[in-house]
């Protein structure tokens, strides 16, 4: 298991509290099984988070069991039991986390006037009394207690001071001041922490934590403002998932700290090469696609189509990138070929295939490329190789799709038949398969046609237009000998798009295997 490390640079350490499995799972449609929670918790520990909030123990038997299992297994990371300021909640959280090597109880209660009137239906005096009693009750069982006044950023200052002071007196060790509705502006949120620390008696006895939602798109900015105000813990989720517009994104916050470390004077213990895999694992398990333009982990985050950008990157990566994707576990693929790409980018990509073209051949290829790029948004590697092959009158791909047939039925298994030409073997292979779904049957046929073992890892489907003539873009990831390969293709037929994308990845694998043998 990977554990976090102490700062070695003299910078202040920021505790990363991950609530992907609790607040993140509360996203509509993001629910996962207890078994999946355990898998994700292991990856979060590998990523190096300091604390994991694995769920809401009283909410369901499955959540209780998952929190219990994670507490028993992950002894090197702090496990946080989440509970309302109610005895049954506290009892469930205490029981679920009792086997943790290091544990904390996280209590919350509503604090804004609008929530007190319309949700909790209690007076301020009643809330303070409940908070006092429940913190004191929980203190009998666990030393480390975090308290959150829910909707703190819309809570009157005087009442917020009174509530925080009361729970510190009863033994709360961490005060989390959440921007529950994503309402605060960065300067307001930072000022709130400074005001609490200045005006609450005993404030120096507590650790302060930020928990920001992203309703106005400021969760990361607000979290950084809190850090600049002296906060030492930030609560985050992978990919920024969470209720409504989500939470502060772990990868965005961590990389802001990493990239601007000199300006911020803080650091984390996150294992950067694990960021990308953790993001993809959460996306796959929760069936939440990652936006193409999502910072850090989005498909376009480190990809460039503009000719000016591509030319600069080929000369020096730092011209148009402030982070190294490979340091984050992201495969290097910075140049995307499209209608905005210039000759330098096309020539560079062709040279990576070990192909040398004469000037007139390059001009002919570039003209073909521009025609293709005007028709579709992106020209994939396999499509580029076909264009090069047409230019020099030679086949450069090992595998070519000869025919695909898929029969679907609402009552029976789907049946697929695929014919693939292997240029190296000089033969055409045809395989058939049945499966529950058309794509599954198709992939089985392609696997059977390959001269090497491949593992089908991931599939992304996207509609590239509206209406009945829309094209589907498929992105397929496979693994051969443990190494990942990703192919993409577009077609008006979804099944054909998947087939071509898969074959593109297979051709990449074949090229890599030949290069390794050489």
Coordinates of C-alpha atoms in Angstrom, one line a residue:
X1 CA 0.0 0.0 0.0
X2 CA 1.2 3.5 -0.8
X3 CA 1.2 5.9 2.1
X4 CA 1.6 9.7 2.0
X5 CA 4.9 11.2 2.7
X6 CA 5.9 14.2 4.9
X7 CA 6.9 17.4 3.1
X8 CA 10.6 17.6 2.3
X9 CA 10.6 21.1 0.8
X10 CA 9.6 23.1 3.9
X11 CA 6.2 23.8 2.4
X12 CA 3.1 23.4 4.5
X13 CA 1.4 20.0 4.1
X14 CA -2.3 20.0 2.9
X15 CA -4.3 17.0 4.0
X16 CA -6.3 15.5 1.1
X17 CA -9.6 14.2 2.4
X18 CA -11.3 12.2 -0.3
X19 CA -15.1 11.9 -0.3
X20 CA -15.6 10.3 -3.7
X21 CA -17.2 7.3 -2.1
X22 CA -19.6 9.4 0.0
X23 CA -20.4 12.8 -1.5
X24 CA -19.3 11.7 -4.9
X25 CA -21.6 8.7 -4.9
X26 CA -24.5 11.0 -4.1
X27 CA -24.4 12.2 -7.7
X28 CA -27.6 11.0 -9.4
X29 CA -26.8 7.8 -11.2
X30 CA -23.3 7.4 -9.7
X31 CA -24.2 4.6 -7.2
X32 CA -21.8 1.7 -7.1
X33 CA -21.8 -1.7 -5.3
X34 CA -20.0 -2.3 -2.0
X35 CA -17.5 -4.5 -3.9
X36 CA -16.8 -1.6 -6.3
X37 CA -16.3 0.8 -3.4
X38 CA -13.6 -1.5 -1.9
X39 CA -11.8 -1.6 -5.3
X40 CA -11.9 2.2 -5.5
X41 CA -10.8 2.7 -1.9
X42 CA -7.7 0.6 -2.6
X43 CA -6.9 2.8 -5.6
X44 CA -7.4 5.9 -3.5
X45 CA -5.0 4.6 -0.9
X46 CA -2.5 3.9 -3.8
X47 CA -3.0 7.4 -4.9
X48 CA -1.9 8.6 -1.5
X49 CA -4.9 10.4 -0.1
X50 CA -4.6 11.1 3.6
X51 CA -8.3 10.3 4.6
X52 CA -11.1 8.4 2.9
X53 CA -14.8 9.0 3.6
X54 CA -16.1 5.7 2.2
X55 CA -19.8 6.2 2.6
X56 CA -22.7 7.0 4.9
X57 CA -22.9 3.9 7.2
X58 CA -26.5 4.3 8.4
X59 CA -27.9 4.9 4.8
X60 CA -27.9 1.2 3.8
X61 CA -26.6 -2.2 4.9
X62 CA -24.4 -2.2 1.8
X63 CA -22.8 1.1 2.7
X64 CA -22.2 -0.1 6.3
X65 CA -20.6 -3.3 5.1
X66 CA -18.4 -1.4 2.6
X67 CA -17.2 1.1 5.2
X68 CA -16.5 -1.8 7.6
X69 CA -14.5 -3.8 5.0
X70 CA -12.5 -0.7 3.9
X71 CA -11.8 0.1 7.6
X72 CA -10.4 -3.4 8.2
X73 CA -8.3 -3.5 5.0
X74 CA -6.8 -0.1 4.6
X75 CA -4.8 0.3 7.8
X76 CA -2.4 2.9 6.4
X77 CA -5.0 5.6 5.6
X78 CA -7.5 7.5 7.9
X79 CA -11.1 6.2 7.6
X80 CA -13.9 8.7 8.2
X81 CA -17.3 7.7 9.4
X82 CA -20.0 10.1 8.2
X83 CA -23.0 10.9 10.4
X84 CA -25.8 13.4 11.0
X85 CA -25.8 14.9 14.5
X86 CA -28.1 12.0 15.7
X87 CA -27.2 9.1 18.0
X88 CA -28.3 6.3 15.6
X89 CA -26.1 7.8 12.8
X90 CA -23.1 8.1 15.2
X91 CA -23.6 4.6 16.5
X92 CA -23.6 3.2 13.0
X93 CA -20.5 5.2 12.0
X94 CA -18.6 4.1 15.1
X95 CA -19.4 0.4 14.6
X96 CA -18.5 0.5 10.9
X97 CA -15.1 2.1 11.5
X98 CA -14.2 0.4 14.7
X99 CA -11.5 -1.8 13.0
X100 CA -9.7 1.1 11.3
X101 CA -6.1 1.7 12.1
X102 CA -6.8 5.4 12.2
X103 CA -10.3 6.8 12.2
X104 CA -12.3 10.0 12.5
X105 CA -16.0 10.7 13.0
X106 CA -17.5 13.4 10.7
X107 CA -20.7 15.0 12.1
X108 CA -22.8 17.6 10.3
X109 CA -25.9 19.7 11.0
X110 CA -27.6 22.4 9.0
X111 CA -26.6 26.0 10.0
X112 CA -28.1 28.5 7.5
X113 CA -31.4 30.1 8.4
X114 CA -33.1 28.9 5.2
X115 CA -32.2 25.3 6.0
X116 CA -33.1 25.7 9.7
X117 CA -36.6 27.0 8.7
X118 CA -37.4 24.8 5.7
X119 CA -35.3 21.6 6.1
X120 CA -34.4 21.0 9.7
X121 CA -37.2 23.0 11.2
X122 CA -35.3 23.9 14.4
X123 CA -34.2 27.1 16.1
X124 CA -30.6 28.2 16.3
X125 CA -30.6 27.4 20.1
X126 CA -31.8 23.9 19.4
X127 CA -29.1 23.4 16.7
X128 CA -26.4 24.5 19.1
X129 CA -27.7 22.2 21.8
X130 CA -27.9 19.2 19.4
X131 CA -24.4 19.9 18.2
X132 CA -23.0 20.1 21.7
X133 CA -24.7 16.9 22.9
X134 CA -23.8 14.9 19.8
X135 CA -20.1 15.9 19.8
X136 CA -19.9 15.1 23.5
X137 CA -21.6 11.8 22.9
X138 CA -19.3 10.8 20.1
X139 CA -16.2 11.9 22.1
X140 CA -16.8 8.9 24.3
X141 CA -15.9 6.6 21.4
X142 CA -13.4 8.4 19.2
X143 CA -10.9 11.2 19.8
X144 CA -10.8 12.7 16.3
X145 CA -14.1 14.4 15.5
X146 CA -14.8 16.6 12.5
X147 CA -17.8 18.9 12.6
X148 CA -19.5 20.6 9.6
X149 CA -22.1 23.4 9.8
X150 CA -23.9 22.6 6.6
X151 CA -24.4 25.6 4.2
X152 CA -21.9 27.6 6.3
X153 CA -21.3 30.1 3.5
X154 CA -25.0 31.2 3.7
X155 CA -25.0 31.2 7.5
X156 CA -25.0 34.4 9.5
X157 CA -21.6 35.2 10.9
X158 CA -22.6 35.5 14.6
X159 CA -24.4 32.2 14.6
X160 CA -21.5 30.5 12.8
X161 CA -19.1 31.7 15.5
X162 CA -21.4 30.5 18.2
X163 CA -21.9 27.0 16.7
X164 CA -18.2 26.5 16.0
X165 CA -17.2 27.7 19.4
X166 CA -19.7 25.3 21.0
X167 CA -18.4 22.2 19.3
X168 CA -14.8 23.0 19.9
X169 CA -15.6 23.3 23.6
X170 CA -17.1 19.8 23.5
X171 CA -14.0 18.3 21.8
X172 CA -14.3 18.7 18.0
X173 CA -10.8 18.5 16.6
X174 CA -11.5 19.5 12.9
X175 CA -13.8 22.3 11.8
X176 CA -15.0 22.0 8.3
X177 CA -16.7 25.1 7.0
X178 CA -18.4 24.0 3.8
X179 CA -19.6 26.0 0.8
X180 CA -22.4 23.4 0.5
X181 CA -24.3 25.2 -2.3
X182 CA -21.3 26.5 -4.2
X183 CA -22.4 30.0 -3.4
X184 CA -19.3 31.7 -2.1
X185 CA -16.8 33.8 -4.0
X186 CA -13.1 33.1 -3.3
X187 CA -12.5 36.3 -1.3
X188 CA -15.6 35.7 0.7
X189 CA -14.7 32.1 1.4
X190 CA -11.2 32.8 2.5
X191 CA -12.4 35.7 4.7
X192 CA -14.9 33.4 6.4
X193 CA -12.0 31.2 7.7
X194 CA -10.0 34.1 8.8
X195 CA -13.0 35.6 10.7
X196 CA -13.8 32.3 12.4
X197 CA -10.2 31.8 13.5
X198 CA -10.0 35.4 14.8
X199 CA -13.3 35.5 16.7
X200 CA -14.0 32.0 18.0
X201 CA -12.6 31.1 21.4
X202 CA -10.4 28.0 21.3
X203 CA -10.1 28.2 17.5
X204 CA -6.3 27.5 17.8
X205 CA -7.2 24.0 19.2
X206 CA -8.8 22.9 15.9
X207 CA -7.7 22.0 12.4
X208 CA -9.6 23.8 9.6
X209 CA -11.0 22.1 6.5
X210 CA -12.6 23.3 3.3
X211 CA -15.4 21.5 1.4
X212 CA -16.5 23.3 -1.7
X213 CA -19.2 22.6 -4.3
X214 CA -19.0 23.7 -7.9
X215 CA -22.4 25.2 -8.6
X216 CA -20.8 28.5 -9.9
X217 CA -17.6 26.8 -11.2
X218 CA -15.5 28.0 -8.3
X219 CA -14.9 25.0 -6.1
X220 CA -11.1 24.8 -6.9
X221 CA -10.7 28.6 -6.6
X222 CA -12.5 28.7 -3.3
X223 CA -10.5 25.8 -2.0
X224 CA -7.2 27.6 -2.9
X225 CA -8.6 30.7 -1.2
X226 CA -9.2 28.7 1.9
X227 CA -5.6 27.3 1.8
X228 CA -4.3 30.9 1.5
X229 CA -6.4 31.7 4.6
X230 CA -4.6 29.0 6.5
X231 CA -6.7 25.9 6.0
X232 CA -4.7 22.7 6.3
X233 CA -7.3 20.2 4.9
X234 CA -9.3 20.2 1.7
X235 CA -12.2 17.8 0.9
X236 CA -12.3 16.6 -2.7
X237 CA -13.6 14.0 -5.1
X238 CA -12.1 12.3 -8.1
X239 CA -13.2 14.0 -11.4
X240 CA -15.0 16.6 -9.3
X241 CA -18.1 14.3 -9.0
X242 CA -20.7 15.1 -6.4
X243 CA -24.2 16.4 -5.9
X244 CA -25.5 18.8 -8.5
X245 CA -22.4 20.4 -10.3
X246 CA -20.1 18.4 -8.1
X247 CA -17.3 19.0 -5.6
X248 CA -13.8 20.4 -5.7
X249 CA -11.8 18.1 -8.1
X250 CA -8.9 16.3 -6.5
X251 CA -6.8 16.3 -9.7
X252 CA -7.4 19.9 -10.4
X253 CA -6.6 21.1 -6.8
X254 CA -3.5 18.8 -6.5
X255 CA -2.1 20.0 -9.9
X256 CA -2.8 23.7 -9.1
X257 CA -0.8 23.1 -5.9
X258 CA 1.9 21.2 -7.7
X259 CA 2.2 23.6 -10.6
X260 CA 2.1 26.8 -8.5
X261 CA 3.9 25.4 -5.4
X262 CA 6.2 28.3 -5.2
X263 CA 3.4 30.9 -5.1
X264 CA 1.2 28.9 -2.7
X265 CA 3.9 27.5 -0.4
X266 CA 2.0 24.2 0.2
X267 CA 2.2 20.6 -1.1
X268 CA 0.3 17.3 -0.9
X269 CA 1.4 13.7 -0.5
X270 CA -0.5 12.6 -3.7
X271 CA 1.3 10.1 -5.9
X272 CA 1.0 11.9 -9.2
X273 CA 1.5 9.0 -11.6
X274 CA -1.7 7.4 -10.2
X275 CA -3.9 10.4 -11.0
X276 CA -5.0 9.3 -14.5
X277 CA -5.7 5.7 -13.7
X278 CA -7.7 6.7 -10.6
X279 CA -9.8 9.1 -12.7
X280 CA -10.5 6.5 -15.3
X281 CA -11.4 3.9 -12.8
X282 CA -14.0 6.2 -11.1
X283 CA -15.4 7.2 -14.5
X284 CA -15.8 3.6 -15.6
X285 CA -17.3 2.2 -12.4
X286 CA -19.7 5.1 -11.9
X287 CA -20.5 5.3 -15.6
X288 CA -19.7 9.1 -15.6
X289 CA -18.0 10.1 -18.8
X290 CA -15.2 12.7 -18.4
X291 CA -15.8 15.9 -20.4
X292 CA -13.3 16.3 -23.3
X293 CA -12.2 19.7 -22.0
X294 CA -12.0 18.6 -18.3
X295 CA -8.8 20.0 -16.8
X296 CA -6.0 17.5 -16.2
X297 CA -7.8 14.3 -17.2
X298 CA -10.0 15.3 -20.1
X299 CA -9.2 13.9 -23.5
X300 CA -8.2 17.4 -24.8
X301 CA -6.3 18.5 -21.8
X302 CA -2.9 17.7 -23.4
X303 CA -3.9 17.5 -27.0
X304 CA -3.4 20.2 -29.6
X305 CA -4.8 20.6 -33.1
X306 CA -3.8 24.2 -33.9
X307 CA -0.8 24.4 -36.3
X308 CA 0.8 27.2 -34.3
X309 CA 0.6 25.3 -31.1
X310 CA 1.8 22.0 -32.7
X311 CA 4.8 23.8 -34.2
X312 CA 5.7 25.2 -30.8
X313 CA 5.3 21.9 -29.0
X314 CA 7.5 20.1 -31.5
X315 CA 10.2 22.6 -30.7
X316 CA 9.7 22.8 -27.0
X317 CA 6.9 21.2 -25.0
X318 CA 6.9 24.1 -22.4
X319 CA 5.7 26.5 -25.1
X320 CA 2.1 25.5 -24.8
X321 CA 2.0 23.1 -21.8
X322 CA 2.5 23.9 -18.1
X323 CA 2.3 20.3 -16.9
X324 CA 3.9 17.0 -18.1
X325 CA 1.1 14.5 -18.8
X326 CA 3.4 11.5 -18.5
X327 CA 4.2 12.5 -14.9
X328 CA 0.5 12.1 -14.2
X329 CA 0.3 8.6 -15.8
X330 CA -1.3 10.1 -19.0
X331 CA -0.1 8.5 -22.3
X332 CA 1.7 11.1 -24.4
X333 CA -0.3 11.9 -27.5
X334 CA -0.1 15.7 -27.7
X335 CA -0.6 16.2 -31.5
X336 CA -4.1 15.7 -32.8
X337 CA -4.4 15.9 -36.6
X338 CA -7.4 18.0 -37.9
X339 CA -8.1 20.7 -40.3
X340 CA -6.2 23.3 -38.3
X341 CA -3.0 21.2 -38.3
X342 CA 0.0 22.3 -40.4
X343 CA 2.6 20.5 -42.5
X344 CA 5.1 20.2 -39.6
X345 CA 2.6 18.2 -37.5
X346 CA 1.7 15.9 -40.4
X347 CA 5.4 15.4 -41.3
X348 CA 6.3 14.7 -37.7
X349 CA 3.6 12.1 -37.3
X350 CA 4.6 10.3 -40.5
X351 CA 8.2 10.3 -39.5
X352 CA 7.2 8.6 -36.2
X353 CA 6.0 5.7 -38.3
X354 CA 9.5 5.4 -39.8
X355 CA 8.4 6.7 -43.2
X356 CA 10.3 9.2 -45.3
X357 CA 8.5 11.2 -48.0
X358 CA 10.0 13.4 -50.7
X359 CA 8.8 17.0 -50.9
X360 CA 6.3 16.3 -53.7
X361 CA 5.0 13.3 -51.9
X362 CA 4.5 15.4 -48.7
X363 CA 2.6 18.0 -50.7
X364 CA 0.4 15.4 -52.2
X365 CA -0.2 13.8 -48.8
X366 CA -1.0 17.2 -47.2
X367 CA -3.5 18.0 -49.9
X368 CA -5.2 14.6 -49.3
X369 CA -5.0 15.1 -45.6
X370 CA -6.7 18.6 -45.8
X371 CA -9.6 17.1 -47.9
X372 CA -10.1 14.3 -45.3
X373 CA -9.9 16.7 -42.4
X374 CA -12.6 19.0 -43.9
X375 CA -15.0 16.0 -44.0
X376 CA -14.4 14.8 -40.5
X377 CA -13.1 16.5 -37.4
X378 CA -10.1 14.3 -36.6
X379 CA -7.8 12.2 -38.8
X380 CA -6.7 9.1 -36.9
X381 CA -3.3 7.4 -37.2
X382 CA -4.8 4.5 -39.2
X383 CA -6.5 7.0 -41.6
X384 CA -3.3 8.9 -42.0
X385 CA -1.5 5.7 -42.8
X386 CA -4.1 4.9 -45.5
X387 CA -3.5 8.3 -47.0
X388 CA 0.2 7.8 -46.9
X389 CA -0.3 4.4 -48.5
X390 CA -2.4 5.9 -51.3
X391 CA 0.4 8.5 -51.8
X392 CA 3.2 6.0 -52.1
X393 CA 1.1 3.3 -53.5
X394 CA 1.8 0.8 -50.7
X395 CA -0.3 -0.8 -47.9
X396 CA 1.1 0.2 -44.5
X397 CA -1.5 -1.4 -42.2
X398 CA -1.3 -5.0 -41.2
X399 CA -5.0 -5.5 -40.5
X400 CA -7.8 -4.3 -42.7
X401 CA -11.5 -4.7 -42.1
X402 CA -13.0 -6.7 -45.0
X403 CA -16.5 -7.3 -43.8
X404 CA -18.7 -7.0 -40.7
X405 CA -22.2 -8.5 -40.3
X406 CA -24.2 -8.2 -37.1
X407 CA -27.6 -9.8 -36.5
X408 CA -29.6 -8.4 -33.6
X409 CA -32.9 -9.6 -32.0
X410 CA -34.9 -8.7 -29.0
X411 CA -35.4 -12.4 -28.2
X412 CA -32.1 -14.0 -29.0
X413 CA -28.4 -13.6 -28.6
X414 CA -26.7 -11.2 -31.0
X415 CA -24.6 -12.8 -33.7
X416 CA -21.5 -11.2 -35.4
X417 CA -19.3 -12.3 -38.3
X418 CA -16.1 -10.4 -39.0
X419 CA -13.6 -10.8 -41.9
X420 CA -10.2 -9.3 -41.4
X421 CA -7.3 -9.2 -43.9
X422 CA -3.8 -9.9 -42.4
X423 CA -1.3 -8.3 -44.8
X424 CA 1.7 -10.0 -43.1
X425 CA 0.1 -13.5 -43.1
X426 CA -1.3 -12.9 -46.6
X427 CA -4.7 -14.3 -45.6
X428 CA -8.3 -13.3 -44.8
X429 CA -9.7 -14.6 -41.5
X430 CA -13.4 -14.9 -40.8
X431 CA -14.8 -15.5 -37.4
X432 CA -18.3 -15.6 -35.9
X433 CA -19.5 -15.3 -32.3
X434 CA -22.6 -14.8 -30.3
X435 CA -23.1 -12.7 -27.1
X436 CA -25.6 -10.7 -25.1
X437 CA -24.8 -7.6 -27.0
X438 CA -23.7 -6.7 -30.5
X439 CA -20.4 -5.0 -29.5
X440 CA -19.5 -8.0 -27.3
X441 CA -20.1 -10.4 -30.2
X442 CA -18.1 -8.1 -32.5
X443 CA -15.1 -7.9 -30.1
X444 CA -15.0 -11.7 -29.7
X445 CA -14.7 -12.0 -33.5
X446 CA -11.8 -9.5 -33.6
X447 CA -10.0 -11.2 -30.7
X448 CA -10.2 -14.5 -32.5
X449 CA -8.7 -13.0 -35.7
X450 CA -5.6 -11.5 -34.0
X451 CA -2.3 -13.4 -33.9
X452 CA -1.7 -12.1 -30.4
X453 CA -3.7 -12.0 -27.1
X454 CA -5.6 -8.8 -26.5
X455 CA -7.7 -7.5 -23.6
X456 CA -10.6 -5.2 -24.3
X457 CA -10.3 -2.4 -21.7
X458 CA -12.7 0.4 -22.5
X459 CA -15.2 1.8 -25.0
X460 CA -16.4 5.4 -25.4
X461 CA -19.2 6.3 -27.8
X462 CA -20.1 9.8 -28.8
X463 CA -22.6 11.3 -31.3
X464 CA -20.8 13.8 -33.5
X465 CA -24.0 15.4 -34.8
X466 CA -27.8 15.5 -34.4
X467 CA -30.5 13.8 -36.4
X468 CA -30.8 10.5 -38.2
X469 CA -27.6 11.1 -40.3
X470 CA -25.4 11.6 -37.2
X471 CA -22.0 9.9 -37.1
X472 CA -20.8 8.0 -34.1
X473 CA -17.3 8.4 -32.8
X474 CA -15.9 5.3 -31.0
X475 CA -12.8 5.3 -28.9
X476 CA -11.5 1.8 -28.0
X477 CA -8.8 0.9 -25.6
X478 CA -7.1 -2.5 -25.6
X479 CA -4.1 -4.0 -23.9
X480 CA -1.5 -6.3 -25.4
X481 CA 1.2 -7.7 -23.1
X482 CA 0.0 -5.3 -20.5
X483 CA 0.6 -2.2 -22.7
X484 CA -2.5 0.0 -23.6
X485 CA -3.4 1.0 -27.1
X486 CA -6.2 3.4 -28.0
X487 CA -7.9 3.7 -31.4
X488 CA -10.7 5.9 -32.6
X489 CA -13.0 5.9 -35.6
X490 CA -16.1 7.5 -36.9
X491 CA -19.0 6.0 -38.9
X492 CA -22.7 6.5 -39.3
X493 CA -23.1 2.9 -38.1
X494 CA -22.2 2.5 -34.4
X495 CA -21.0 -1.1 -34.8
X496 CA -18.7 -0.2 -37.7
X497 CA -17.3 2.7 -35.7
X498 CA -16.4 0.3 -32.9
X499 CA -15.0 -2.3 -35.2
X500 CA -12.7 0.2 -37.0
X501 CA -11.6 1.8 -33.7
X502 CA -10.7 -1.6 -32.3
X503 CA -8.8 -2.5 -35.4
X504 CA -7.0 0.8 -35.2
X505 CA -5.8 -0.1 -31.7
X506 CA -4.8 -3.6 -33.0
X507 CA -2.7 -2.0 -35.8
X508 CA -0.9 0.2 -33.2
X509 CA -0.2 -2.9 -31.1
X510 CA 1.1 -4.8 -34.2
X511 CA 3.5 -1.9 -35.0
X512 CA 4.7 -1.7 -31.5
X513 CA 5.4 -5.5 -31.4
X514 CA 7.4 -5.3 -34.6
X515 CA 9.4 -2.3 -33.3
X516 CA 10.1 -4.2 -30.1
X517 CA 11.4 -7.3 -32.0
X518 CA 13.7 -5.0 -34.1

